[in-house]
Short mmCIF file of C-alpha atoms in Angstrom, two decimals:
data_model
loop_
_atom_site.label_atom_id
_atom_site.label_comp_id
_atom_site.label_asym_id
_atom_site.label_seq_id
_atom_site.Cartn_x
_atom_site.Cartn_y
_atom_site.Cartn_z
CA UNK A 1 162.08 82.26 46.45
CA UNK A 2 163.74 85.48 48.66
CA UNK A 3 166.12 85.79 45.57
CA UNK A 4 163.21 86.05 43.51
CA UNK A 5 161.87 88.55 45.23
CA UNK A 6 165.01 90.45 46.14
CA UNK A 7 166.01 90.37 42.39
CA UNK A 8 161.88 91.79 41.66
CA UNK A 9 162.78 94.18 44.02
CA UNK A 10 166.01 95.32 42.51
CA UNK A 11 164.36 95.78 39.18
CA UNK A 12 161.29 97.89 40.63
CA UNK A 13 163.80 100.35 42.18
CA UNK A 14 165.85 100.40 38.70
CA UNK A 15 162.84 100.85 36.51
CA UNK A 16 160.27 102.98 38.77
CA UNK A 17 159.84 105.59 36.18
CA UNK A 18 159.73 103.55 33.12
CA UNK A 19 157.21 101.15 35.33
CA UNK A 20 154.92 103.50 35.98
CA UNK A 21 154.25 104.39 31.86
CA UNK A 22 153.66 100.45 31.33
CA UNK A 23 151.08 99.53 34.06
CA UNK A 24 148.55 97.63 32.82
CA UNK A 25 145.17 99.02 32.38
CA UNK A 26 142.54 97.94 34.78
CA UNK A 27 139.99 97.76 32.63
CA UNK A 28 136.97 94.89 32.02
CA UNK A 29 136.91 93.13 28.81
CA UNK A 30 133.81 93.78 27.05
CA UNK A 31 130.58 91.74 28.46
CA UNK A 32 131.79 90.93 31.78
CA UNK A 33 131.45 93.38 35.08
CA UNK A 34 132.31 93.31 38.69
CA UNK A 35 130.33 93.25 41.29
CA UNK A 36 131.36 95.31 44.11
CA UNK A 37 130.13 94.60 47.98
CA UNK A 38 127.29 96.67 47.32
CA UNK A 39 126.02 95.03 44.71
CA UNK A 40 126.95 92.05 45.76
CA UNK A 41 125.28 91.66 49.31
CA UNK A 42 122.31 92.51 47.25
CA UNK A 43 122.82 89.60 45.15
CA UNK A 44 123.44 87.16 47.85
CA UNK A 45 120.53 88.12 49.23
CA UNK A 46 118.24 87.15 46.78
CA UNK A 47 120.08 84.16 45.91
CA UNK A 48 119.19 82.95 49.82
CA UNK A 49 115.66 83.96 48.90
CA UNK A 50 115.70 81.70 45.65
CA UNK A 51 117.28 78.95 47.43
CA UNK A 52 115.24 78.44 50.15
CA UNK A 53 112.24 78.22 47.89
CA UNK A 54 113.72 75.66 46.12
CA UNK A 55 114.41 73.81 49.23
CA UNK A 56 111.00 74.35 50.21
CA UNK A 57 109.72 72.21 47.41
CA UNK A 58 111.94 69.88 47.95
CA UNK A 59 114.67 70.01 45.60
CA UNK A 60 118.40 69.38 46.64
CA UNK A 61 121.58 71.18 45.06
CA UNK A 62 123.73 70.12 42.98
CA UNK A 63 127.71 71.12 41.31
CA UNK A 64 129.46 70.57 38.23
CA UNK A 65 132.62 72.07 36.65
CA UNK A 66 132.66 75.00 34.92
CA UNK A 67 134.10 73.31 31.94
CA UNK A 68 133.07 70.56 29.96
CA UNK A 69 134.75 68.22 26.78
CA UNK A 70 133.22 70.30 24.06
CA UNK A 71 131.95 66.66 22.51
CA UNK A 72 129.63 66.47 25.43
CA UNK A 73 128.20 70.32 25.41
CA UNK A 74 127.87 69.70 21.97
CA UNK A 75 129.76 72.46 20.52
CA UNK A 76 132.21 70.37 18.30
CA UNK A 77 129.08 70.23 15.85
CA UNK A 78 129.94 71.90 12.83
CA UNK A 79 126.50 73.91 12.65
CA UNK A 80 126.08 74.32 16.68
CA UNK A 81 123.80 77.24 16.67
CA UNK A 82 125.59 79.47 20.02
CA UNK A 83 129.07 81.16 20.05
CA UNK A 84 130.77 79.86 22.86
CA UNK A 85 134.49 80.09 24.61
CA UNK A 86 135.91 76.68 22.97
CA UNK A 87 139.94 76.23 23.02
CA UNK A 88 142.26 72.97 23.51
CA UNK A 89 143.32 72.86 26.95
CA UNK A 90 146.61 70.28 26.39
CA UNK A 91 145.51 67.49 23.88
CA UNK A 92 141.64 68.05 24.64
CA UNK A 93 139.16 70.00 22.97
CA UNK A 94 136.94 71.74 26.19
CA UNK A 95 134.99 74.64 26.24
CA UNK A 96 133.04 76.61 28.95
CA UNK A 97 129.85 75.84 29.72
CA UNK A 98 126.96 77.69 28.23
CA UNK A 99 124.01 76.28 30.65
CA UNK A 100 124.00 74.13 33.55
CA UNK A 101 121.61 71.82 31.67
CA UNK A 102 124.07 69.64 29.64
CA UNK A 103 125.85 69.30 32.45
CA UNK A 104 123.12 68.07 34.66
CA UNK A 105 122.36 65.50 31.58
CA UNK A 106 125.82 63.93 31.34
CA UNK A 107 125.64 63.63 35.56
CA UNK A 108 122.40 61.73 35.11
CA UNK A 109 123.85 59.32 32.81
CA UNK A 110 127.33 58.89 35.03
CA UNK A 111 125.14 58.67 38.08
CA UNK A 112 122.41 56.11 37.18
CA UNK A 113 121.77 55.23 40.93
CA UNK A 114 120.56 58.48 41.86
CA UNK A 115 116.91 58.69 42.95
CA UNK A 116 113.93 59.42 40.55
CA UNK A 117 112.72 61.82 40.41
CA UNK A 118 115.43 63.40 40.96
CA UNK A 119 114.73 67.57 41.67
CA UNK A 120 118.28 69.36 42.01
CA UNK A 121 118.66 73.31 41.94
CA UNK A 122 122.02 74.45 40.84
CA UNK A 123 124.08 78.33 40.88
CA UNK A 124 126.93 78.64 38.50
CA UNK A 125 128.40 81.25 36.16
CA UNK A 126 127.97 80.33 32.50
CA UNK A 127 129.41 81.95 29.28
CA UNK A 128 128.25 82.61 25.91
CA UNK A 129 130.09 84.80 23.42
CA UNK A 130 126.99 87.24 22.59
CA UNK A 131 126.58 90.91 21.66
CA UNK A 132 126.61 92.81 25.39
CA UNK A 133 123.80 94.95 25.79
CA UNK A 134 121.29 95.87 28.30
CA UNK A 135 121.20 93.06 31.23
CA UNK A 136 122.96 90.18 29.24
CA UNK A 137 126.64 89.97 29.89
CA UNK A 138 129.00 86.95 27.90
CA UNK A 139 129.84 86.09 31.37
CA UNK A 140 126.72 85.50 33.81
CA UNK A 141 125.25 83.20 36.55
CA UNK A 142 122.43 80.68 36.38
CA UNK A 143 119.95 79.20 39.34
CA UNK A 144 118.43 76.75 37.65
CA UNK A 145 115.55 74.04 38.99
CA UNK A 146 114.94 70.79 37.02
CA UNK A 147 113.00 67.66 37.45
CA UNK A 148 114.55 64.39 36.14
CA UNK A 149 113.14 60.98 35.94
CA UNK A 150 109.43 62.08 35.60
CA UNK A 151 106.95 62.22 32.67
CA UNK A 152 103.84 63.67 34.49
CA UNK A 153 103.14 67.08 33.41
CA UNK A 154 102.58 67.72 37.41
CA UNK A 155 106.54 68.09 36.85
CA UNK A 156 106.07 71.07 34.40
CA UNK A 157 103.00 72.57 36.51
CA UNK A 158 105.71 72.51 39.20
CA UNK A 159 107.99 74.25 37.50
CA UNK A 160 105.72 76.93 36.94
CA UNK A 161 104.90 77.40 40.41
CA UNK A 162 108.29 77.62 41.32
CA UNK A 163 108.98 80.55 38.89
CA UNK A 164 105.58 81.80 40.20
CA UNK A 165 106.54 81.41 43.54
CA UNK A 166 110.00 83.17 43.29
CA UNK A 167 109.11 86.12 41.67
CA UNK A 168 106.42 86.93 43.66
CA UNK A 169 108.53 86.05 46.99
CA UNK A 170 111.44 88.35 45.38
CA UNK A 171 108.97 91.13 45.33
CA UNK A 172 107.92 91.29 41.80
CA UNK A 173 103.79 91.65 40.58
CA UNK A 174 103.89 92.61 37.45
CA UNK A 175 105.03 89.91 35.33
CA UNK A 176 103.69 87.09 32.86
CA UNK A 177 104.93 83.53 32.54
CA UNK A 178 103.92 82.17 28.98
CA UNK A 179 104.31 78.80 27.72
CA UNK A 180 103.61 76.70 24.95
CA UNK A 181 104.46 73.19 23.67
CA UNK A 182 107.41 72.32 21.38
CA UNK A 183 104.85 69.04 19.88
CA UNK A 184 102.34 71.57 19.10
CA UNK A 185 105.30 73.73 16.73
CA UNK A 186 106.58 70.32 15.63
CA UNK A 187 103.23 70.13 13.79
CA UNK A 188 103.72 73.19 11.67
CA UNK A 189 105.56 71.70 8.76
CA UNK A 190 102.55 69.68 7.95
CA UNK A 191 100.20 72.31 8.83
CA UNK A 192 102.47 75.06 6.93
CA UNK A 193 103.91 73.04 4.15
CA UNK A 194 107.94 72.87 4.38
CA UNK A 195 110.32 70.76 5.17
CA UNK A 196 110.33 69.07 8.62
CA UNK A 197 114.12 69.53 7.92
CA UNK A 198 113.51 73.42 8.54
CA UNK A 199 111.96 73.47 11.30
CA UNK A 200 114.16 74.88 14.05
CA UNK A 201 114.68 77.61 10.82
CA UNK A 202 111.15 78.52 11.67
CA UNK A 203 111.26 78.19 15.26
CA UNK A 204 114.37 80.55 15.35
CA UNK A 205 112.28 83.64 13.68
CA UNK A 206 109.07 82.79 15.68
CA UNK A 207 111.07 83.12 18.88
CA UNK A 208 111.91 86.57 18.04
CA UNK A 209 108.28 87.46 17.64
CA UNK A 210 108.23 89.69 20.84
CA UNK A 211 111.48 91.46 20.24
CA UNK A 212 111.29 92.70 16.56
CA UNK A 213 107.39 92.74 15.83
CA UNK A 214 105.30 90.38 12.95
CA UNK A 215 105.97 92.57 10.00
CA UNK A 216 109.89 91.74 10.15
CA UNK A 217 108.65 87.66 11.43
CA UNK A 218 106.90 88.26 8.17
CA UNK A 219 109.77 89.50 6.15
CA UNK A 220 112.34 86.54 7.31
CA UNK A 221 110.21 84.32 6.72
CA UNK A 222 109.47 85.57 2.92
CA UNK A 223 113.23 86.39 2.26
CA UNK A 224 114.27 85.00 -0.71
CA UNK A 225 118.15 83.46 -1.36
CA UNK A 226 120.31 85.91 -2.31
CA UNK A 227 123.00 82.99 -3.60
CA UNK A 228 123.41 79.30 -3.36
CA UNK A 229 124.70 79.43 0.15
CA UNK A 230 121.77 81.21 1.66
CA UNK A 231 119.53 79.43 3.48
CA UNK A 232 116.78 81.58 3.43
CA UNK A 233 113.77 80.12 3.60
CA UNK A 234 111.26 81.77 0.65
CA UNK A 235 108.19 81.23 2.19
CA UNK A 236 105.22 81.35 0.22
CA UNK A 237 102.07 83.83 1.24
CA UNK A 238 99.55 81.07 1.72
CA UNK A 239 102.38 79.24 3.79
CA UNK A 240 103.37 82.79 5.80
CA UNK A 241 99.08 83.66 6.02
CA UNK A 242 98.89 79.93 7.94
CA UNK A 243 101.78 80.83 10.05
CA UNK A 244 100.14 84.02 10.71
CA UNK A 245 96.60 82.29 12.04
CA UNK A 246 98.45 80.05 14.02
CA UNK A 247 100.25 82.86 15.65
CA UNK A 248 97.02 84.38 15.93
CA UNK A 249 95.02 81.97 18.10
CA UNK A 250 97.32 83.16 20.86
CA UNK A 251 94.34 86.14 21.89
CA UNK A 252 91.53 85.15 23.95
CA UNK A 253 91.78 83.03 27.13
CA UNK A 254 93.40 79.99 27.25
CA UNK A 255 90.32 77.24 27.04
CA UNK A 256 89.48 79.55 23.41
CA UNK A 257 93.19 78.73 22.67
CA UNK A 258 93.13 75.10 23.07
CA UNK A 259 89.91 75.12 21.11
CA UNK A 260 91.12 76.99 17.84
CA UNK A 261 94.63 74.58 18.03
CA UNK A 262 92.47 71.92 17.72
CA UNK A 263 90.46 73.00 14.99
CA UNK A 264 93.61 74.04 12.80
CA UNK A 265 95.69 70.81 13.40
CA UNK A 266 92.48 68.26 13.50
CA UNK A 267 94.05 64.67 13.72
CA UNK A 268 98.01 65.67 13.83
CA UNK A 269 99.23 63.30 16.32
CA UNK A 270 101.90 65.48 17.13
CA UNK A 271 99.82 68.07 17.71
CA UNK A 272 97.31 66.60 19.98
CA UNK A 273 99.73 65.56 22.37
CA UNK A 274 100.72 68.90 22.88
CA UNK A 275 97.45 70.47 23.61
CA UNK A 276 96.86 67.86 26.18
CA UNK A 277 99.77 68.86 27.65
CA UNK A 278 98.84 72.27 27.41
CA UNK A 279 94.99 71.59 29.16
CA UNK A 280 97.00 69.71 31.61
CA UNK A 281 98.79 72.18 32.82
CA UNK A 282 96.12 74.43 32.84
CA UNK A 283 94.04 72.83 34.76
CA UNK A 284 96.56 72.46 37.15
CA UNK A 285 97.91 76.06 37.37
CA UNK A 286 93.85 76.42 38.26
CA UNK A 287 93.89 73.59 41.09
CA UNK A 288 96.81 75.04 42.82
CA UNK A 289 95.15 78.45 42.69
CA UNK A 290 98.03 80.22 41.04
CA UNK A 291 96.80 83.92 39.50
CA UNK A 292 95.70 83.61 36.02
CA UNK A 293 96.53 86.92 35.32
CA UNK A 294 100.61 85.90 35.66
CA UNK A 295 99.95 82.87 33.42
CA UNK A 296 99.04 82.11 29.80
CA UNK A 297 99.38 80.31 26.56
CA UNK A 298 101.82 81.87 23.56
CA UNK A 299 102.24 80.19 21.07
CA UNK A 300 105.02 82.14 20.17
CA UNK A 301 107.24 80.62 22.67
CA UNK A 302 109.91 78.44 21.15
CA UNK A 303 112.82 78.45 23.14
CA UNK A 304 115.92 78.66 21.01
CA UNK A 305 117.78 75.89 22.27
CA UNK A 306 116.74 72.58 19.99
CA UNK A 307 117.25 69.92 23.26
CA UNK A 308 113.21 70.74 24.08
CA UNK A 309 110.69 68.34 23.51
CA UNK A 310 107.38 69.33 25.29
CA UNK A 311 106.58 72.44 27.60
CA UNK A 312 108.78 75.73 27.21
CA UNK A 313 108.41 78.84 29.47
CA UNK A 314 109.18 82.19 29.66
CA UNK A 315 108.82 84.80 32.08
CA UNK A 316 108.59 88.53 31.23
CA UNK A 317 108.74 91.86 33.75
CA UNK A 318 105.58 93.52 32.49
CA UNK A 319 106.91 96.58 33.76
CA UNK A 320 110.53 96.12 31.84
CA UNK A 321 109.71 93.83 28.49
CA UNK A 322 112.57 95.19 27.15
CA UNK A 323 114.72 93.25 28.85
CA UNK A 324 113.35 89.61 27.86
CA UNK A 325 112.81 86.45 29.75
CA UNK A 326 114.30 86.55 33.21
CA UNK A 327 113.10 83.01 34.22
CA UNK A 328 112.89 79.86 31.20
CA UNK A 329 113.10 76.73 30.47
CA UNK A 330 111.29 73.69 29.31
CA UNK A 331 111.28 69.80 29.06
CA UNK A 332 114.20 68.32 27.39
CA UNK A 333 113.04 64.48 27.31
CA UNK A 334 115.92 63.54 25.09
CA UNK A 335 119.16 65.06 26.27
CA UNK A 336 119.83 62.51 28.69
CA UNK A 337 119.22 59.85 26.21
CA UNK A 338 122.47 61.07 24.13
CA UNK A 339 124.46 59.95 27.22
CA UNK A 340 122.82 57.02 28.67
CA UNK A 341 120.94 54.00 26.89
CA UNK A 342 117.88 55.11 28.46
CA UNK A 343 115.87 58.02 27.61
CA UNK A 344 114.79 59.73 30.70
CA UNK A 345 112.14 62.55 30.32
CA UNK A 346 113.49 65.60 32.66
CA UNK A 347 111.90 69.54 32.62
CA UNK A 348 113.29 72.38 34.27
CA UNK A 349 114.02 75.79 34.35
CA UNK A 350 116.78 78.79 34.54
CA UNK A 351 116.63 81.94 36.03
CA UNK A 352 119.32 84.58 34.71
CA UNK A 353 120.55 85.82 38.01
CA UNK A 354 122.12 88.92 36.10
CA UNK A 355 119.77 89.85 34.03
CA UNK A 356 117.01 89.46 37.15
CA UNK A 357 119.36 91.41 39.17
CA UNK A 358 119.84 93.95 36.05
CA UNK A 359 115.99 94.53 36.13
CA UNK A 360 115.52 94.79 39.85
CA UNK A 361 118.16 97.72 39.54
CA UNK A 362 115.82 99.54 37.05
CA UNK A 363 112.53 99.28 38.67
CA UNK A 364 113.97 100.82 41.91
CA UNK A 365 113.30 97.50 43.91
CA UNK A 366 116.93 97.37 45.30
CA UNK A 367 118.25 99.17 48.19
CA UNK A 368 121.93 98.82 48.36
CA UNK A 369 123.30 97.85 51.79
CA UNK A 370 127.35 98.84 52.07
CA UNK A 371 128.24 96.09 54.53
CA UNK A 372 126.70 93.37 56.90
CA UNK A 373 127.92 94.64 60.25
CA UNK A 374 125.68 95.31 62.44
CA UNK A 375 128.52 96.80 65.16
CA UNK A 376 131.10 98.82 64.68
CA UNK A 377 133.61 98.62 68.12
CA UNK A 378 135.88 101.59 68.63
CA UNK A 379 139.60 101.74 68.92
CA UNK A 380 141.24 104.82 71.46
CA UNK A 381 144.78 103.64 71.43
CA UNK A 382 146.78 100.65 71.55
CA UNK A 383 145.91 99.28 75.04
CA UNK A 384 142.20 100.24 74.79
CA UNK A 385 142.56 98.29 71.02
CA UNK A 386 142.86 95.30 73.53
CA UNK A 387 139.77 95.76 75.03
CA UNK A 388 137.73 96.20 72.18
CA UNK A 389 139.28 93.66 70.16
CA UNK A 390 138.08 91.28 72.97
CA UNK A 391 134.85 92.77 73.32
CA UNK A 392 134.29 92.55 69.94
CA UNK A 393 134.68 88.58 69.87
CA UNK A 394 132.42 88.17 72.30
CA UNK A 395 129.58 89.93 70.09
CA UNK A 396 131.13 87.68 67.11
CA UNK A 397 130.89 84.41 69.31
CA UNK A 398 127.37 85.26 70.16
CA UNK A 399 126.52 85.39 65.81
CA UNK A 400 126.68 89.40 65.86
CA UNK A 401 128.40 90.76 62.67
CA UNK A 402 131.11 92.85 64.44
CA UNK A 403 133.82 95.10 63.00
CA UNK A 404 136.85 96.82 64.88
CA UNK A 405 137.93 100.16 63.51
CA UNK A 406 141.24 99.58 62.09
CA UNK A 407 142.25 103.08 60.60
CA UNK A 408 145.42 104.95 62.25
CA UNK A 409 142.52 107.45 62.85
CA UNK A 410 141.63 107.23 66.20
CA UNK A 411 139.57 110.24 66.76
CA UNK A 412 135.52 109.41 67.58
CA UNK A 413 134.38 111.91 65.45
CA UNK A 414 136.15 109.65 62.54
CA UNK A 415 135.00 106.80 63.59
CA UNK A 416 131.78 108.09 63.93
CA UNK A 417 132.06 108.88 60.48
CA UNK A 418 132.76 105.83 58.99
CA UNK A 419 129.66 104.09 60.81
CA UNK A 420 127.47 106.39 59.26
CA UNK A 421 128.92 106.27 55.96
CA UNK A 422 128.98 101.99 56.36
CA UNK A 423 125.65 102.28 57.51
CA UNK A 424 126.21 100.52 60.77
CA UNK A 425 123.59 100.46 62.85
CA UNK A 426 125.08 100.36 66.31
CA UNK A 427 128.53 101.35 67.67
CA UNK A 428 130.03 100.39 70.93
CA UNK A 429 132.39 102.95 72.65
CA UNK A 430 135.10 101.32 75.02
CA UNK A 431 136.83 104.64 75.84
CA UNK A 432 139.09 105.98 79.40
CA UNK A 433 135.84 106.83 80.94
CA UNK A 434 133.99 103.48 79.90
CA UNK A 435 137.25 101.38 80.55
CA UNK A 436 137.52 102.73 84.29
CA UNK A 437 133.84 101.89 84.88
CA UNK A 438 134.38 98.58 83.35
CA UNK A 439 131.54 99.29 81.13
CA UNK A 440 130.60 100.03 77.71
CA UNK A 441 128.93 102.59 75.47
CA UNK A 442 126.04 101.16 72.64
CA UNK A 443 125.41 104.02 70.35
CA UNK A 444 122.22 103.37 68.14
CA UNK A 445 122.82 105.38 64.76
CA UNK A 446 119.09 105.52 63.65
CA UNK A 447 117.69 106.82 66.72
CA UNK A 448 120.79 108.53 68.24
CA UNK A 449 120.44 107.95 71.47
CA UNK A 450 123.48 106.12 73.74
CA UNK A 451 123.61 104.36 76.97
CA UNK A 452 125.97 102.87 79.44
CA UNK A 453 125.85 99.12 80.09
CA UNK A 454 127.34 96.30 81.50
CA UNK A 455 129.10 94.19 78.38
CA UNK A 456 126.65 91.59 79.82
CA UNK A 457 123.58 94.13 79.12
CA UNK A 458 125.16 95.49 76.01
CA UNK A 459 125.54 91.91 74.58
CA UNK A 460 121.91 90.82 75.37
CA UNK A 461 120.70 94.64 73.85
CA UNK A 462 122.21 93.70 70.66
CA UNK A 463 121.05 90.09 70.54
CA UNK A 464 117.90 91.37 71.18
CA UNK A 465 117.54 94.10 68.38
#
């Protein structure tokens, strides 16, 4: 190993000009960012804030790996609908994980003595190889809460007090969670008139309702082939005018809603079961006295993933829409069943950390906090250093965040300096006059006023503050 390095060495002194034209750019590739201390005490913040709720409703974390046999994510499916990072790692075909639902489906099936229900949050970085733009990155992190092992729609009512519940606790008013039923779409084809076959077709262009508008819903849906080996899907206009009233029934309140879907589907089986889901969960929303002005029907909402089988949700920032769902999800009754015998019903949902954290950032809601110390000790010299150092691990062994200044710098002025700048809110001075008292200096930064203490007072100041 010291020849190694002796011999990397060697060749740095040899080739120091020529090394310095073939550095490697630092740059990010394109989707993917940094977060710098910043930013990221910010984030951990909020993450606390989302976990606790969690906890407070009982759920209980969970892990998996952050990379999965692409035959159980699914993506060795020749018409898998998501670009995703898939390679062969050795002799196995893997790819990274594109959700942290899959996942929690294949540890359901491995696990079969876990407790049901079974209500496990989860944090993880995901990746999907999408266009970058505002707030979605290819690389980004998911907290997601699911419920598995439970058919009651008390599960999905749940749900949407938890995204209720975190939103509001993170600070945010102004937003709508919207939700529909996946049996209540699954009805169209008969209602419409196409192919069962095409359905998630449909469901695809519905789900971009809110992003590009009806007239261009309209025009997808219309297209006509342009050769054999386009699938569009030539909808007729008594077949897109249907589509249209069903859209439609969306305005007015939500007992109007339920009313008009059952007067267009009348004795669809498939239907009915998904407006009594719907008036299930309404009534419940009501019963647990959550706002009705952050909750409603769409019928718009699809979800794009096809593993949903009942309720879907989305949540949009009324003050960014731009910006899309920051908290969805939905029940996925049979994803578990294509690893286990059993099918076990499950619901859930995902909030997009990133993206959440993205929006925050534009609405002005985040105040970016340099560091966590909450004491900055001073340094003099080298046998003063001594004292401070062991000052300082008193404050740490007492659960005070405590930094010593370690810059050659050891003027107070400096170090003065680089408190303020750090935003540290208190600095202790152990200096020759301090030292020969056997006392200390606490400096509080906000107010600017100092005193002289015992390290006895000093510790029990800053305990106190």
């Amino acid at each position: 190993m010291n020849q190694f390095f002796d011999t990397l060495n060697s060749d740095n002194q040899e080739t120091g000009e020529k090394e310095m034209t073939e550095r490697v750019k630092p740059e990010l590739l394109g989707g993917f960012r940094d977060y710098l201390p910043a930013d990221m005490i910010n984030r951990q913040m909020f993450i606390e804030k989302i976990q606790k709720i969690y906890e407070r409703f009982g759920f209980v974390p969970l892990d998996t790996p952050a990379i999965e046999r692409s035959s159980v994510l699914g993506t060795d499916i020749p018409d898998f609908g998501m670009e995703v990072y898939r390679f062969t790692a050795g002799d196995q075909d893997v790819t990274l994980r594109f959700d942290l639902t899959v996942p929690l489906a294949r540890v359901i099936a491995a696990y079969p003595d876990l407790p049901k229900p079974f209500k496990r949050y989860q944090i993880g970085k995901v990746w999907r190889k999408e266009k970058p733009q505002a707030g979605r990155f290819r690389e980004f992190v998911q907290f997601d809460v699911d419920i598995v092992g439970s058919k009651s729609m008390l599960a999905d009512t749940e749900i949407i007090i938890i995204i209720y519940t975190t939103l509001t606790e993170l600070g945010v008013d102004k937003f709508l969670i919207r939700f529909n039923s996946r049996k209540v779409l699954n009805a169209l084809p008969e209602y419409v008139g196409f192919d069962p076959k095409r359905i998630k077709d449909v469901l695809r262009i519905l789900d971009k309702l809110e992003k590009v508008g009806l007239d261009k819903v309209k025009e997808e849906l219309k297209r006509q082939p342009e050769n054999v080996y386009d699938e569009a899907l030539a909808f007729s206009d008594e077949s897109i005018k249907k589509i249209i009233v069903f859209l439609q029934i969306s305005s007015g309140d939500n007992i109007e809603i339920l009313k008009r879907l059952s007067g267009v589907f009348g004795g669809n089986e498939t239907a009915k079961a998904g407006i009594k889901e719907l008036r299930e969960i309404c009534d419940n929303l009501i019963v647990a006295g959550i706002p009705q002005k952050n909750w409603e029907i769409d019928l718009s909402v699809a979800r794009g993933l096809d593993y949903y089988t009942g309720p879907v949700f989305e949540t949009t920032l009324l003050e960014l829409p731009s910006i899309g769902s920051v908290f969805s999800g939905g029940r996925f009754d049979g994803l578990i069943g294509k690893f286990a015998n059993d099918s076990i019903p499950a619901t859930g949902a995902s909030i997009g950390v990133d993206r959440f954290y993205a929006a925050l950032e534009q609405l002005g809601k985040l105040k970016t906090i340099p560091t966590t110390t909450k004491v900055l000790v001073t340094v003099f010299n080298e046998l003063l250093g001594k004292k401070s150092l062991e000052f300082a691990q008193k404050l740490r062994n007492t659960g005070i965040n405590t930094e010593v200044y370690l810059n050659e710098e050891k003027l107070l002025k400096e170090q003065m300096i680089y408190a303020v700048k750090q935003e540290i809110p208190f600095v202790v001075i152990i200096g020759p006059d301090e030292e020969k008292k056997g006392m200390v200096t606490l400096k509080d930064l906000q107010t600017r006023k100092q005193v002289l203490l015992t390290e006895e007072e000093c510790l029990a100041m800053l305990k106190g503050s």
